[in-house]
Short mmCIF file of C-alpha atoms in Angstrom, two decimals:
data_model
loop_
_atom_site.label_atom_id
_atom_site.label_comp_id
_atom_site.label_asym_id
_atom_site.label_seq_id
_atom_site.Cartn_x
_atom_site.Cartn_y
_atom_site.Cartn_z
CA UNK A 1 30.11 86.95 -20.75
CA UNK A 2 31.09 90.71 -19.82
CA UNK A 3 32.26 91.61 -16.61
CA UNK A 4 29.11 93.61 -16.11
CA UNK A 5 26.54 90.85 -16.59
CA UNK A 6 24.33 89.75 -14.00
CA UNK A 7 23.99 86.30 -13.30
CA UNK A 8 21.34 84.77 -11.22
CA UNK A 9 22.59 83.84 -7.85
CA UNK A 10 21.75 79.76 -6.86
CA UNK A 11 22.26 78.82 -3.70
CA UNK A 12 24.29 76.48 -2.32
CA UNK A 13 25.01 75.03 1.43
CA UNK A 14 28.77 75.58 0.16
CA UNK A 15 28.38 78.95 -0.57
CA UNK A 16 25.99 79.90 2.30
CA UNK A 17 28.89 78.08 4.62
CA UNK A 18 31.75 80.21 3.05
CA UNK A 19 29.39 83.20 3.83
CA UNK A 20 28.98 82.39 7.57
CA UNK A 21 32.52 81.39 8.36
CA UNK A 22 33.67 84.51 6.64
CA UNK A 23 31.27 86.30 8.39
CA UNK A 24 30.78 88.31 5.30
CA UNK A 25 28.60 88.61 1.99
CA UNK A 26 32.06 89.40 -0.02
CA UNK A 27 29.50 91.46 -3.09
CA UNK A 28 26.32 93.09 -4.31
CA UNK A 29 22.96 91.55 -5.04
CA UNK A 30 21.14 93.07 -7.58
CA UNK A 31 17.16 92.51 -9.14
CA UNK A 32 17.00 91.09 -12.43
CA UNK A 33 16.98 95.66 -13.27
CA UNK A 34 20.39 96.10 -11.45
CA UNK A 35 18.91 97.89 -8.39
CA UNK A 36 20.84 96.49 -5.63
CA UNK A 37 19.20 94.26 -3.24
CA UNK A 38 21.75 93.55 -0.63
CA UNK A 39 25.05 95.06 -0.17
CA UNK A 40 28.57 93.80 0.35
CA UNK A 41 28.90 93.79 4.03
CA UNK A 42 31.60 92.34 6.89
CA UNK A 43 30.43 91.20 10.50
CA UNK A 44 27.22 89.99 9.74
CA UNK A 45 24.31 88.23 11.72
CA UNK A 46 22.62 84.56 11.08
CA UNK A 47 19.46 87.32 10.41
CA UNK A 48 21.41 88.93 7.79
CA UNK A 49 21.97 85.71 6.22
CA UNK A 50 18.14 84.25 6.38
CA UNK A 51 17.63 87.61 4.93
CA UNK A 52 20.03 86.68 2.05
CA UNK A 53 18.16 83.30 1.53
CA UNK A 54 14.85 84.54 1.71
CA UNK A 55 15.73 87.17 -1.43
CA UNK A 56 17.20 84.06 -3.07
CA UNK A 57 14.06 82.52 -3.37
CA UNK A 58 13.18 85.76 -5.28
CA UNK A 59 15.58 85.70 -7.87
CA UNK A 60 18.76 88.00 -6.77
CA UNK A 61 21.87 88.20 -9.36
CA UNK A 62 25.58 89.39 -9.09
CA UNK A 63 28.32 90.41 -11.43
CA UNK A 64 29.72 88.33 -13.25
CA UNK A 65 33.37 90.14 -12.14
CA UNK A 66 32.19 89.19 -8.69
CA UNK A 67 31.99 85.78 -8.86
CA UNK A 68 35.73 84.46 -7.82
CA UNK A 69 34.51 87.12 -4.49
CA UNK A 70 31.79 84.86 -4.11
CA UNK A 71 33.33 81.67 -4.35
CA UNK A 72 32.15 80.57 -7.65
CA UNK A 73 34.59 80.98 -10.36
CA UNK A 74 32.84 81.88 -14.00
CA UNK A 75 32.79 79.69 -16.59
CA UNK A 76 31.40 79.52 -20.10
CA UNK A 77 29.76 75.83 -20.70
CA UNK A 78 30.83 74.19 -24.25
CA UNK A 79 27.19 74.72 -26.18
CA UNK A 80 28.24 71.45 -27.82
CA UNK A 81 26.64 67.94 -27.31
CA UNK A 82 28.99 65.09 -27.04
CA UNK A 83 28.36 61.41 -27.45
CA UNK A 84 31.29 60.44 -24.98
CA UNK A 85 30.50 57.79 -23.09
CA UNK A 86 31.60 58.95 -19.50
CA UNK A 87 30.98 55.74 -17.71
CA UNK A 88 32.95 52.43 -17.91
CA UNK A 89 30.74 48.80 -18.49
CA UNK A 90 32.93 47.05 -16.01
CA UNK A 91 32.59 49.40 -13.47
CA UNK A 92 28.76 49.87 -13.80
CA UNK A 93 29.14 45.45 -13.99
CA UNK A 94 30.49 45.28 -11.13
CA UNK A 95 28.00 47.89 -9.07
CA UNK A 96 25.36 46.45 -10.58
CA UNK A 97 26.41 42.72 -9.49
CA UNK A 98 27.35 44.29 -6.06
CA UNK A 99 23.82 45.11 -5.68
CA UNK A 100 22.27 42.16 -6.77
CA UNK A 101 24.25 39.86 -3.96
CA UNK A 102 23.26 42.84 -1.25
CA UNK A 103 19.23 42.87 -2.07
CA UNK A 104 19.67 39.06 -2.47
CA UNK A 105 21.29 38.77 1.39
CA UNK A 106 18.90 41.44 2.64
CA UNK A 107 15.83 39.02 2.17
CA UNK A 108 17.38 36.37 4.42
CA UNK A 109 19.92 38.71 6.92
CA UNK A 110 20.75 42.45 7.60
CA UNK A 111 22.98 44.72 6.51
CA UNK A 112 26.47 44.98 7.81
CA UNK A 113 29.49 46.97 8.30
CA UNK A 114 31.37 44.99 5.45
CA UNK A 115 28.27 45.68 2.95
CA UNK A 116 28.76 49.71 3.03
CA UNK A 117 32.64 50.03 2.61
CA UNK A 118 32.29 47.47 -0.15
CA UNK A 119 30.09 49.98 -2.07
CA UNK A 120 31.93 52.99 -0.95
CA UNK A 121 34.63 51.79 -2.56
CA UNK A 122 32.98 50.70 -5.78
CA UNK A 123 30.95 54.02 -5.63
CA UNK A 124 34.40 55.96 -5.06
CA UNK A 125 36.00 54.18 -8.20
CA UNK A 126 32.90 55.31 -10.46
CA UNK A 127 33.14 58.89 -9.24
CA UNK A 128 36.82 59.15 -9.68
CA UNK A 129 36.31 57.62 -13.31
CA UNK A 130 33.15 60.02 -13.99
CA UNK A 131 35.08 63.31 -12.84
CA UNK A 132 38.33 62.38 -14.77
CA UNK A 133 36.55 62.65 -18.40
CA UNK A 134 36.90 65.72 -20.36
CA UNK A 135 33.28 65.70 -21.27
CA UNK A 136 31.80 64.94 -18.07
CA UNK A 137 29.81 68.15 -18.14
CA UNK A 138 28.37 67.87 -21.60
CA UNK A 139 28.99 63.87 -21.96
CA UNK A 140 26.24 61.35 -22.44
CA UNK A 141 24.93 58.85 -19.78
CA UNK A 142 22.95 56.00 -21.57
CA UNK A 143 21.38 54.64 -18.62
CA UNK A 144 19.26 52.26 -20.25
CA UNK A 145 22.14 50.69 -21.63
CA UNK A 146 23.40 50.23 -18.16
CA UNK A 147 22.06 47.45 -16.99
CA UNK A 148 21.48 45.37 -19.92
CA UNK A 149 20.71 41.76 -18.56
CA UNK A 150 19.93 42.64 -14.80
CA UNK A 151 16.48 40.80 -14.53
CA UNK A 152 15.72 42.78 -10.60
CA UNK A 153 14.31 45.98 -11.66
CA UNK A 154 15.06 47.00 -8.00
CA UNK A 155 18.31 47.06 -8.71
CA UNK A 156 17.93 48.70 -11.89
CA UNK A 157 16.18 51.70 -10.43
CA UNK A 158 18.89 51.50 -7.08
CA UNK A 159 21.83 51.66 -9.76
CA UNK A 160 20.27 54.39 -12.48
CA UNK A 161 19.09 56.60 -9.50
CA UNK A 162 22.69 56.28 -7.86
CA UNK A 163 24.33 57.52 -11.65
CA UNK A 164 21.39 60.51 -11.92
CA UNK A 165 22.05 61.64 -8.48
CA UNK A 166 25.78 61.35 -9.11
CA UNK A 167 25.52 63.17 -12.30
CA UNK A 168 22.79 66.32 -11.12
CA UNK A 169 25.39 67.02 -7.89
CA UNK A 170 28.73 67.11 -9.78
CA UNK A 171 26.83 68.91 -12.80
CA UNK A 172 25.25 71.35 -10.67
CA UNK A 173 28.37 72.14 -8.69
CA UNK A 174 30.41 72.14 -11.99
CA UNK A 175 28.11 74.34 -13.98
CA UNK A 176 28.83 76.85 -11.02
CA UNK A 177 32.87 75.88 -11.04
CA UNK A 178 33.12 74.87 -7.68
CA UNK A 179 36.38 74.72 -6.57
CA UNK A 180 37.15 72.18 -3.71
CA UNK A 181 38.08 68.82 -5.35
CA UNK A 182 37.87 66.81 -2.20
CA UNK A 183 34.44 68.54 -0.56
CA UNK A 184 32.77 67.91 -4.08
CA UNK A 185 34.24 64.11 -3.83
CA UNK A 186 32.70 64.19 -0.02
CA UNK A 187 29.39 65.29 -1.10
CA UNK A 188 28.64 63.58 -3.93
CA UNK A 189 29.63 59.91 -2.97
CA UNK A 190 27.56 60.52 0.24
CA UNK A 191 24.62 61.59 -1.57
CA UNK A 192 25.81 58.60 -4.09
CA UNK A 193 25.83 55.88 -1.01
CA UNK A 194 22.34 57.08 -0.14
CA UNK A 195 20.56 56.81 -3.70
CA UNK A 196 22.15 53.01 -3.42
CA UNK A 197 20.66 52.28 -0.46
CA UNK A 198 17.29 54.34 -0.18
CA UNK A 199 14.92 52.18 -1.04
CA UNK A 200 15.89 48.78 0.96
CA UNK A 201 13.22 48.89 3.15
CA UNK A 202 11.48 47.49 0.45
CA UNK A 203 12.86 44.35 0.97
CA UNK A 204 11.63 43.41 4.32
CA UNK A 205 7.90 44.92 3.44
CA UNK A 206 5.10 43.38 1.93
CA UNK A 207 4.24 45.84 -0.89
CA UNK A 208 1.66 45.54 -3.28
CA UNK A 209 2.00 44.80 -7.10
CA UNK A 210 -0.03 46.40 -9.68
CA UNK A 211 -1.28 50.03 -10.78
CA UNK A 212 -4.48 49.72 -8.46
CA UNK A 213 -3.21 50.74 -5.20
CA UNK A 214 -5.80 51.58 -2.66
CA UNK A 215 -5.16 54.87 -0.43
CA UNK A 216 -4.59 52.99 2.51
CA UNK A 217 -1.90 50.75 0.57
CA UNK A 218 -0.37 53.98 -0.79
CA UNK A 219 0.04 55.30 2.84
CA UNK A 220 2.16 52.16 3.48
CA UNK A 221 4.49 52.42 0.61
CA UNK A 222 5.15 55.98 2.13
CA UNK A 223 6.73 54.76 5.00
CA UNK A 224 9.74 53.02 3.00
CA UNK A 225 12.18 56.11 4.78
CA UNK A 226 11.62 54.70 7.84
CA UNK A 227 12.22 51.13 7.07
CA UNK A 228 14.78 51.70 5.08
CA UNK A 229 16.78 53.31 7.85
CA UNK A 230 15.82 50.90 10.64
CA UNK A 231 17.64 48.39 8.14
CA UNK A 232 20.75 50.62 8.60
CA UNK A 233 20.72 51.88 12.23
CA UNK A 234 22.81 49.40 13.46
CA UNK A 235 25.73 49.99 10.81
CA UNK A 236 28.80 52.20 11.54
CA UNK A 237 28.23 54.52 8.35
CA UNK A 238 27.99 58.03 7.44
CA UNK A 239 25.40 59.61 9.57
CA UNK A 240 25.05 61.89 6.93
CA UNK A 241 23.86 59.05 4.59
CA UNK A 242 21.04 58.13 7.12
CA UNK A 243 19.50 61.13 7.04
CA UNK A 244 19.32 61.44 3.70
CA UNK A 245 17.42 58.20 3.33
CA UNK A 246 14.88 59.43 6.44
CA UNK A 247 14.16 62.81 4.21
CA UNK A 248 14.23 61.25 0.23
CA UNK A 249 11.03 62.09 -0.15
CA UNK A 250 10.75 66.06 2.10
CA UNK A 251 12.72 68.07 -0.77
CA UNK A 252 10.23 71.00 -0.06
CA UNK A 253 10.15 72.92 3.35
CA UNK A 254 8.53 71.86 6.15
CA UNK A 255 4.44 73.57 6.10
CA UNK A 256 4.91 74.46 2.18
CA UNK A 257 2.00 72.55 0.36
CA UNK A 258 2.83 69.53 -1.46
CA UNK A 259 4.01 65.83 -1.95
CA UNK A 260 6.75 65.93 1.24
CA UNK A 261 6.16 62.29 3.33
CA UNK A 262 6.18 60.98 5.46
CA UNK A 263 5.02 63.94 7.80
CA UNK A 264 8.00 65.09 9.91
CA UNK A 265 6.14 64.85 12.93
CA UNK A 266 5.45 61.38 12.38
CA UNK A 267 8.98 60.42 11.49
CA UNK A 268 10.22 61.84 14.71
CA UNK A 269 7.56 60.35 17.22
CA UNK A 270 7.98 57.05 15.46
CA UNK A 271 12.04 57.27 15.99
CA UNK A 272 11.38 58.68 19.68
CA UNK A 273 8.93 55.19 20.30
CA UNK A 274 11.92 53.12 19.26
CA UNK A 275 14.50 54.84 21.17
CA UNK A 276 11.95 54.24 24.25
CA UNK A 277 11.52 50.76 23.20
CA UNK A 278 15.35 50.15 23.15
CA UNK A 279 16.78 52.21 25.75
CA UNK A 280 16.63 49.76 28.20
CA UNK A 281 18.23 47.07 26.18
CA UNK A 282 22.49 47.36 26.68
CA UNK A 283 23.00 45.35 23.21
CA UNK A 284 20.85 48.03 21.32
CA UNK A 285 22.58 51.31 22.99
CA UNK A 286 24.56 51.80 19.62
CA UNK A 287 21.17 52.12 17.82
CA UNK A 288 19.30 54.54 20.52
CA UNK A 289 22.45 56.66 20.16
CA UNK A 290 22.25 56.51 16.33
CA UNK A 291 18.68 57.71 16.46
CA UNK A 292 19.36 60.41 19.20
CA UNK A 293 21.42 61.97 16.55
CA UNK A 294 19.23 61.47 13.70
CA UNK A 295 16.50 63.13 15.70
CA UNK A 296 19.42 65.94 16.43
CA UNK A 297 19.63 66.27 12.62
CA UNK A 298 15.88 66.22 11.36
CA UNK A 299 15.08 69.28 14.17
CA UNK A 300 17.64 71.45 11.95
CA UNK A 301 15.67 72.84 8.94
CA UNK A 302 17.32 73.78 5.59
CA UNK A 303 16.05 76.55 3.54
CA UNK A 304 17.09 73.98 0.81
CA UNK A 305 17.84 70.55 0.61
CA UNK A 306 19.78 69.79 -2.51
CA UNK A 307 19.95 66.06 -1.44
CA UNK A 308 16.77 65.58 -0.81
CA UNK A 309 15.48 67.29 -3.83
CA UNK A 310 17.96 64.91 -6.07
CA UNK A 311 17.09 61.81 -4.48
CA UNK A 312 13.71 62.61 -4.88
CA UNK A 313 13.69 63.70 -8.95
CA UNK A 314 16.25 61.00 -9.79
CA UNK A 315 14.12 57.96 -8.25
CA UNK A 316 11.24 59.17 -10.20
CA UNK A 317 13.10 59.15 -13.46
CA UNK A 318 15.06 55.63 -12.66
CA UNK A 319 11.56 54.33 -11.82
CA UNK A 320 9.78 55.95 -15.17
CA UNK A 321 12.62 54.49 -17.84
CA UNK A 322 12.64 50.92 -16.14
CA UNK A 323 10.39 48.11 -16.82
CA UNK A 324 8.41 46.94 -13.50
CA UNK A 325 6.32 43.78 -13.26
CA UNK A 326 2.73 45.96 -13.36
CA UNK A 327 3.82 48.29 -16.11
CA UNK A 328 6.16 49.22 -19.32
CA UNK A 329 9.16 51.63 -19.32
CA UNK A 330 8.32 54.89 -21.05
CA UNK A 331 10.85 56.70 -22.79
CA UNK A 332 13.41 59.07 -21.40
CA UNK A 333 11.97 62.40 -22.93
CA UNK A 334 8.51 61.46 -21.91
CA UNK A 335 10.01 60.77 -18.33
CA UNK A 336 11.38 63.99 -18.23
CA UNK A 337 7.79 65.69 -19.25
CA UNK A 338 6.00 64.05 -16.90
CA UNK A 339 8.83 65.01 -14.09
CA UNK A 340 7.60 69.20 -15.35
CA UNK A 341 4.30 68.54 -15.01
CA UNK A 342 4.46 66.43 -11.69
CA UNK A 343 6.99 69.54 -10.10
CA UNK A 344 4.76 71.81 -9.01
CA UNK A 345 3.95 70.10 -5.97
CA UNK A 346 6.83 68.05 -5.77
CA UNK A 347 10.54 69.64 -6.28
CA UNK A 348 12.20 73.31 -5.92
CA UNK A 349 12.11 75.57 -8.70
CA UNK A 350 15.83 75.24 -8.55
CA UNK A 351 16.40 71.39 -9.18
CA UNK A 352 14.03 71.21 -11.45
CA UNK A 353 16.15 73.75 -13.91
CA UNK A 354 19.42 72.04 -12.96
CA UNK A 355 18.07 68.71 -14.56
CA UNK A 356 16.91 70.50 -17.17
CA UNK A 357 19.76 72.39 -18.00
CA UNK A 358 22.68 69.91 -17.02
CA UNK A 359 21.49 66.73 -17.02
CA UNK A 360 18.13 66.08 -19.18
CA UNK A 361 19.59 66.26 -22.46
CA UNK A 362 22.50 63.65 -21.66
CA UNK A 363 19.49 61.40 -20.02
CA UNK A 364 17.64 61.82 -23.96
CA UNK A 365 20.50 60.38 -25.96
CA UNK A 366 21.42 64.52 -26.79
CA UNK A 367 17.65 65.44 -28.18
CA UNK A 368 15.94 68.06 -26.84
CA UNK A 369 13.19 67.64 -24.35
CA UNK A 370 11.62 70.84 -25.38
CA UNK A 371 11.47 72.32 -28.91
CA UNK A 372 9.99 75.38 -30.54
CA UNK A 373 6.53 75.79 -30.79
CA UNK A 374 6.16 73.60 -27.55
CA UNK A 375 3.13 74.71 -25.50
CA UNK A 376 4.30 75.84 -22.00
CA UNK A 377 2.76 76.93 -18.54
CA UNK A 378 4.60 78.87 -16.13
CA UNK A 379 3.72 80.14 -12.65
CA UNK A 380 4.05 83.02 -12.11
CA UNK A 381 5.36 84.47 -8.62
CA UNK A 382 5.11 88.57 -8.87
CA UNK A 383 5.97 90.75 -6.25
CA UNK A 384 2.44 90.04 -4.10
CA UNK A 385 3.80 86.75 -3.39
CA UNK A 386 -0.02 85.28 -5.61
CA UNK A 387 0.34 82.71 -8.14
CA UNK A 388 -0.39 83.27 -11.41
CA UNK A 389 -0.58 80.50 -14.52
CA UNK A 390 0.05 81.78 -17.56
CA UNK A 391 0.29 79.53 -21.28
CA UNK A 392 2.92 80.33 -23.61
CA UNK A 393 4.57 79.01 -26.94
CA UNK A 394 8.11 78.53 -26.91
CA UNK A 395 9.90 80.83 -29.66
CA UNK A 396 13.22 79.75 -29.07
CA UNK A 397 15.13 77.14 -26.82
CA UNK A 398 18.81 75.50 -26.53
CA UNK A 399 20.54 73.19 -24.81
CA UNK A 400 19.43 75.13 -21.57
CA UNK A 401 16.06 73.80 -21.32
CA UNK A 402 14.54 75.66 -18.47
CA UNK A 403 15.39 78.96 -20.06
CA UNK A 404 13.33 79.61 -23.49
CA UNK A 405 11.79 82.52 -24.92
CA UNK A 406 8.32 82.01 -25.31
CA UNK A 407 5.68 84.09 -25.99
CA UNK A 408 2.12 84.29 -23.75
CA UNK A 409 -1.04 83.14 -25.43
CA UNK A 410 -3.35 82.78 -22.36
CA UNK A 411 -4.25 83.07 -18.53
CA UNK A 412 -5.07 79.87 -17.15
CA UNK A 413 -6.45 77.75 -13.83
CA UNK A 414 -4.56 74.76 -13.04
CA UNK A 415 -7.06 71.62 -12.32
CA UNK A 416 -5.78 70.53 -8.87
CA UNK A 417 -6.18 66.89 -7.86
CA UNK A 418 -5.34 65.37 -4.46
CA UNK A 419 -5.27 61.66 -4.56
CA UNK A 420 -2.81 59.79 -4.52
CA UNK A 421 -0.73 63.06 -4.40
CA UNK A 422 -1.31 66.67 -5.17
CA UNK A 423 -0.49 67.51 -8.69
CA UNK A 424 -2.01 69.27 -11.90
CA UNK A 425 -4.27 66.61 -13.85
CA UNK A 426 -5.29 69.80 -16.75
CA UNK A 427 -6.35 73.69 -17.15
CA UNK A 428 -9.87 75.49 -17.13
CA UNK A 429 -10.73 78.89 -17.69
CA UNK A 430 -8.16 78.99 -20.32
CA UNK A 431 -8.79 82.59 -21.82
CA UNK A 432 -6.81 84.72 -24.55
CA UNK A 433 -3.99 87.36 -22.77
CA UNK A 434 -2.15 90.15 -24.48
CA UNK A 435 0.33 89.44 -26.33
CA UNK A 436 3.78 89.16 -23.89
CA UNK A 437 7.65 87.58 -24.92
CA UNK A 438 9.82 86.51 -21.81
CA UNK A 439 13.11 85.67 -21.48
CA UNK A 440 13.32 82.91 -18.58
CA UNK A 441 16.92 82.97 -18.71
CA UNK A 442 16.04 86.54 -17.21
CA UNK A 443 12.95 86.31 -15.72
CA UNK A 444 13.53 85.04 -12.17
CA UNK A 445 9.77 85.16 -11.18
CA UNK A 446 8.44 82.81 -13.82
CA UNK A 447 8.94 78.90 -13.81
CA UNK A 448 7.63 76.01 -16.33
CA UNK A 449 5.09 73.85 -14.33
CA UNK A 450 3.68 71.78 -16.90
CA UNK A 451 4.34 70.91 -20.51
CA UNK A 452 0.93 70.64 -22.96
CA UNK A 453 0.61 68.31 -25.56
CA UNK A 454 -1.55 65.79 -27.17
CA UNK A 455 -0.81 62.82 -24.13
CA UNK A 456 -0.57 65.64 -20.85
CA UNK A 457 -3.54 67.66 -21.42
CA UNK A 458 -5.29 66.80 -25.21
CA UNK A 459 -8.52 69.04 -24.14
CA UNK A 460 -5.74 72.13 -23.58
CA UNK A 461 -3.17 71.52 -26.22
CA UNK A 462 -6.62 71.99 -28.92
CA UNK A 463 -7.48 75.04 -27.15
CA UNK A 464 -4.21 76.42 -27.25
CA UNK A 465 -3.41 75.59 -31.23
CA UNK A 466 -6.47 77.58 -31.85
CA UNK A 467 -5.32 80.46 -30.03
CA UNK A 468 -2.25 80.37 -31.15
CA UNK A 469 -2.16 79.36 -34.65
CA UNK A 470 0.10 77.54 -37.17
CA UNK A 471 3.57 77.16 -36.02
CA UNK A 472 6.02 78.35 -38.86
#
């Protein structure tokens, strides 16, 4: 990479921090044409800085010679794949059996003290051993060899969520070289303890088992957050860990369209009723103070939630790959297409190409998710702030996933449905467009939505092998 290349900018609370304690953006922003943006400048404003993050959701790039300025040192990432296998069968043993005696206890008692610093510890151990391989960033992670002989599948999804998570944060952070050893230990071992512990709510509701869930049964299951962390208030923990379990499910910003529950308004009357129910009782002050500060931390809004966005992707995939009572496991590269085509309404633009570009491929035993002469659509966010859908054919594609060539074939209208969530069920109006290549590694205001073949979208993939033709 030459000093003078840009490189798209991704945001990161680490970064943004370093900028508002410097009080400084240390470099240029440029447009994907080089036109600065937003110039180096000292003394600046929080304004200045929402300004910053506002253009990020844009698309803004630097220099590549400015990047040690910006607090992200460059780095070229091995195009190899490596089999290494980066995680140790005892370790993952002795999570797993961890778990099993917690989610056992939890059906009978409540969660203590002891319980957390137990897995903090074991969670510590398999971080430490994770970051110390040489192949970490490229390694694989056979998670369906994980947990060969665990018969909960609860614990199966709590334990392969808790290794995605860990993987997508230390990736992410790697593929931008962060620096700080010990705040990228602190992160990701929080964000670790809460993908452990998300979902054990569960265990003290009464949820229903089988693929025909009614609405008003699928407005329960939402609620999980809430239960989860009344199972936790009590226990001297991270708060930090809390409130990521309250907000597993909000990765979007608050008023943005899409799958974010439960409502935010909601959560926070329903924590206000209990501290009003407990605030007269003197054994329960502990808990009305832990709320007090969990209401303290839900009122402050974050342009993005990295947490929140992980939790979120990686319980979907540790849910898809693992075997539940009412259905089969599908397989990882199918989990990962149906993760695209699910996105729209669901994740960031930005998480969704970090899992595609630094942790999908170690999730599909090294294959590619996407191939050449894959049918793609992309939104398409131009300057006018509309969205456009647009159906290409991908021409070329590596290891990074979320950044093919493709070429356009079509203009398209996504089929919208609303229940049990929003999402895109299929395309109408699907109609030949001129002939267009893109470069998405380039092209900041296009992002894959939804990938067409014979299972997603048969009536579309037909249209679209007319339109387009043989595949060489």
């Amino acid at each position: 990479m030459s000093d003078d290349e840009l490189v798209r900018f991704e945001m990161t609370e680490e970064v943004i921090d370093g900028f508002r304690q410097k009080r400084q953006i240390p470099a240029h922003f440029y447009n994907n044409r080089g036109q600065i943006l937003i110039y180096q400048k000292d003394d600046i404003t929080e304004h200045e800085i929402e300004s910053l993050l506002k253009f990020t959701k844009q698309g803004i790039y630097y220099r590549a010679s400015d990047a040690e300025r910006l607090g992200i040192k460059a780095r070229e990432i091995p195009e190899g794949l490596s089999d290494t296998v980066v995680l140790h069968e005892t370790m993952v043993e002795d999570l797993c059996n961890d778990t099993v005696s917690i989610y056992e206890n939890l059906k009978e008692s409540s969660l203590t003290s002891l319980h957390m610093k137990k897995m903090r510890t074991r969670i510590d151990g398999l971080f430490e051993s994770f970051e110390k391989q040489p192949d970490a960033l490229i390694g694989l992670i056979d998670v369906l060899d994980l947990m060969k002989g665990v018969p909960q599948h609860e614990v199966q999804i709590a334990v392969k969520r808790t290794v995605i998570a860990m993987a997508m944060k230390t990736r992410g952070m790697q593929a931008q070289s962060y620096k700080d050893a010990n705040t990228l230990h602190d992160i990701s071992t929080v964000l670790m303890m809460s993908a452990l512990f998300c979902d054990i709510g569960f265990a003290k509701m009464n949820i229903p088992r089988g693929q025909g869930i009614s609405p008003k049964q699928f407005l329960y299951i939402r609620q999980h957050p809430l239960m989860s962390y009344l199972m936790m208030a009590h226990v001297d923990t991270d708060p930090r860990v809390k409130r990521n379990i309250l907000c597993q499910h909000r990765p979007l910003r608050e008023g943005v369209t899409g799958n974010n529950f439960p409502p935010l308004g909601w959560l926070t009357e329903q924590i206000k009723g209990y501290i009003q129910r407990y605030s007269s009782d003197e054994r329960k002050q502990a808990i009305v103070a832990d709320m007090q500060q969990q209401l303290e931390m839900l009122a402050v809004e974050m342009p993005y939630d990295e947490d929140a966005n992980i939790l979120a992707l990686a319980s979907e995939f540790a849910s898809l790959i693992t075997p539940v009572p009412w259905r089969e496991a599908i397989s990882p590269q199918q989990a990962v297409k149906m993760i695209i085509n699910n996105s729209f309404f669901t994740y960031t633009d930005r998480i969704v190409r970090e899992f595609l570009d630094y942790v999908a491929i170690s999730l599909c035993d090294n294959q590619q998710i996407l191939e050449g002469g894959d049918f793609l659509v992309l939104a398409v966010r131009p300057a006018d702030h509309k969205i456009y859908f647009e159906a290409c054919r991908i021409n070329y594609v590596d290891r990074y996933q979320s950044r093919p060539t493709v070429q356009r074939i079509a203009s398209v209208t996504p089929v919208i449905e609303k229940i049990p969530r929003l999402g895109i069920k299929g395309f109408t109006n699907i109609r030949k467009a001129r002939a267009a290549h893109y470069d998405l590694a380039r092209d900041s205001s296009r992002n894959i939505v939804f990938v067409v073949d014979e299972k997603s979208d048969p009536k579309s993939y037909a249209a679209l092998q007319e339109m387009a033709g043989p595949w060489p």
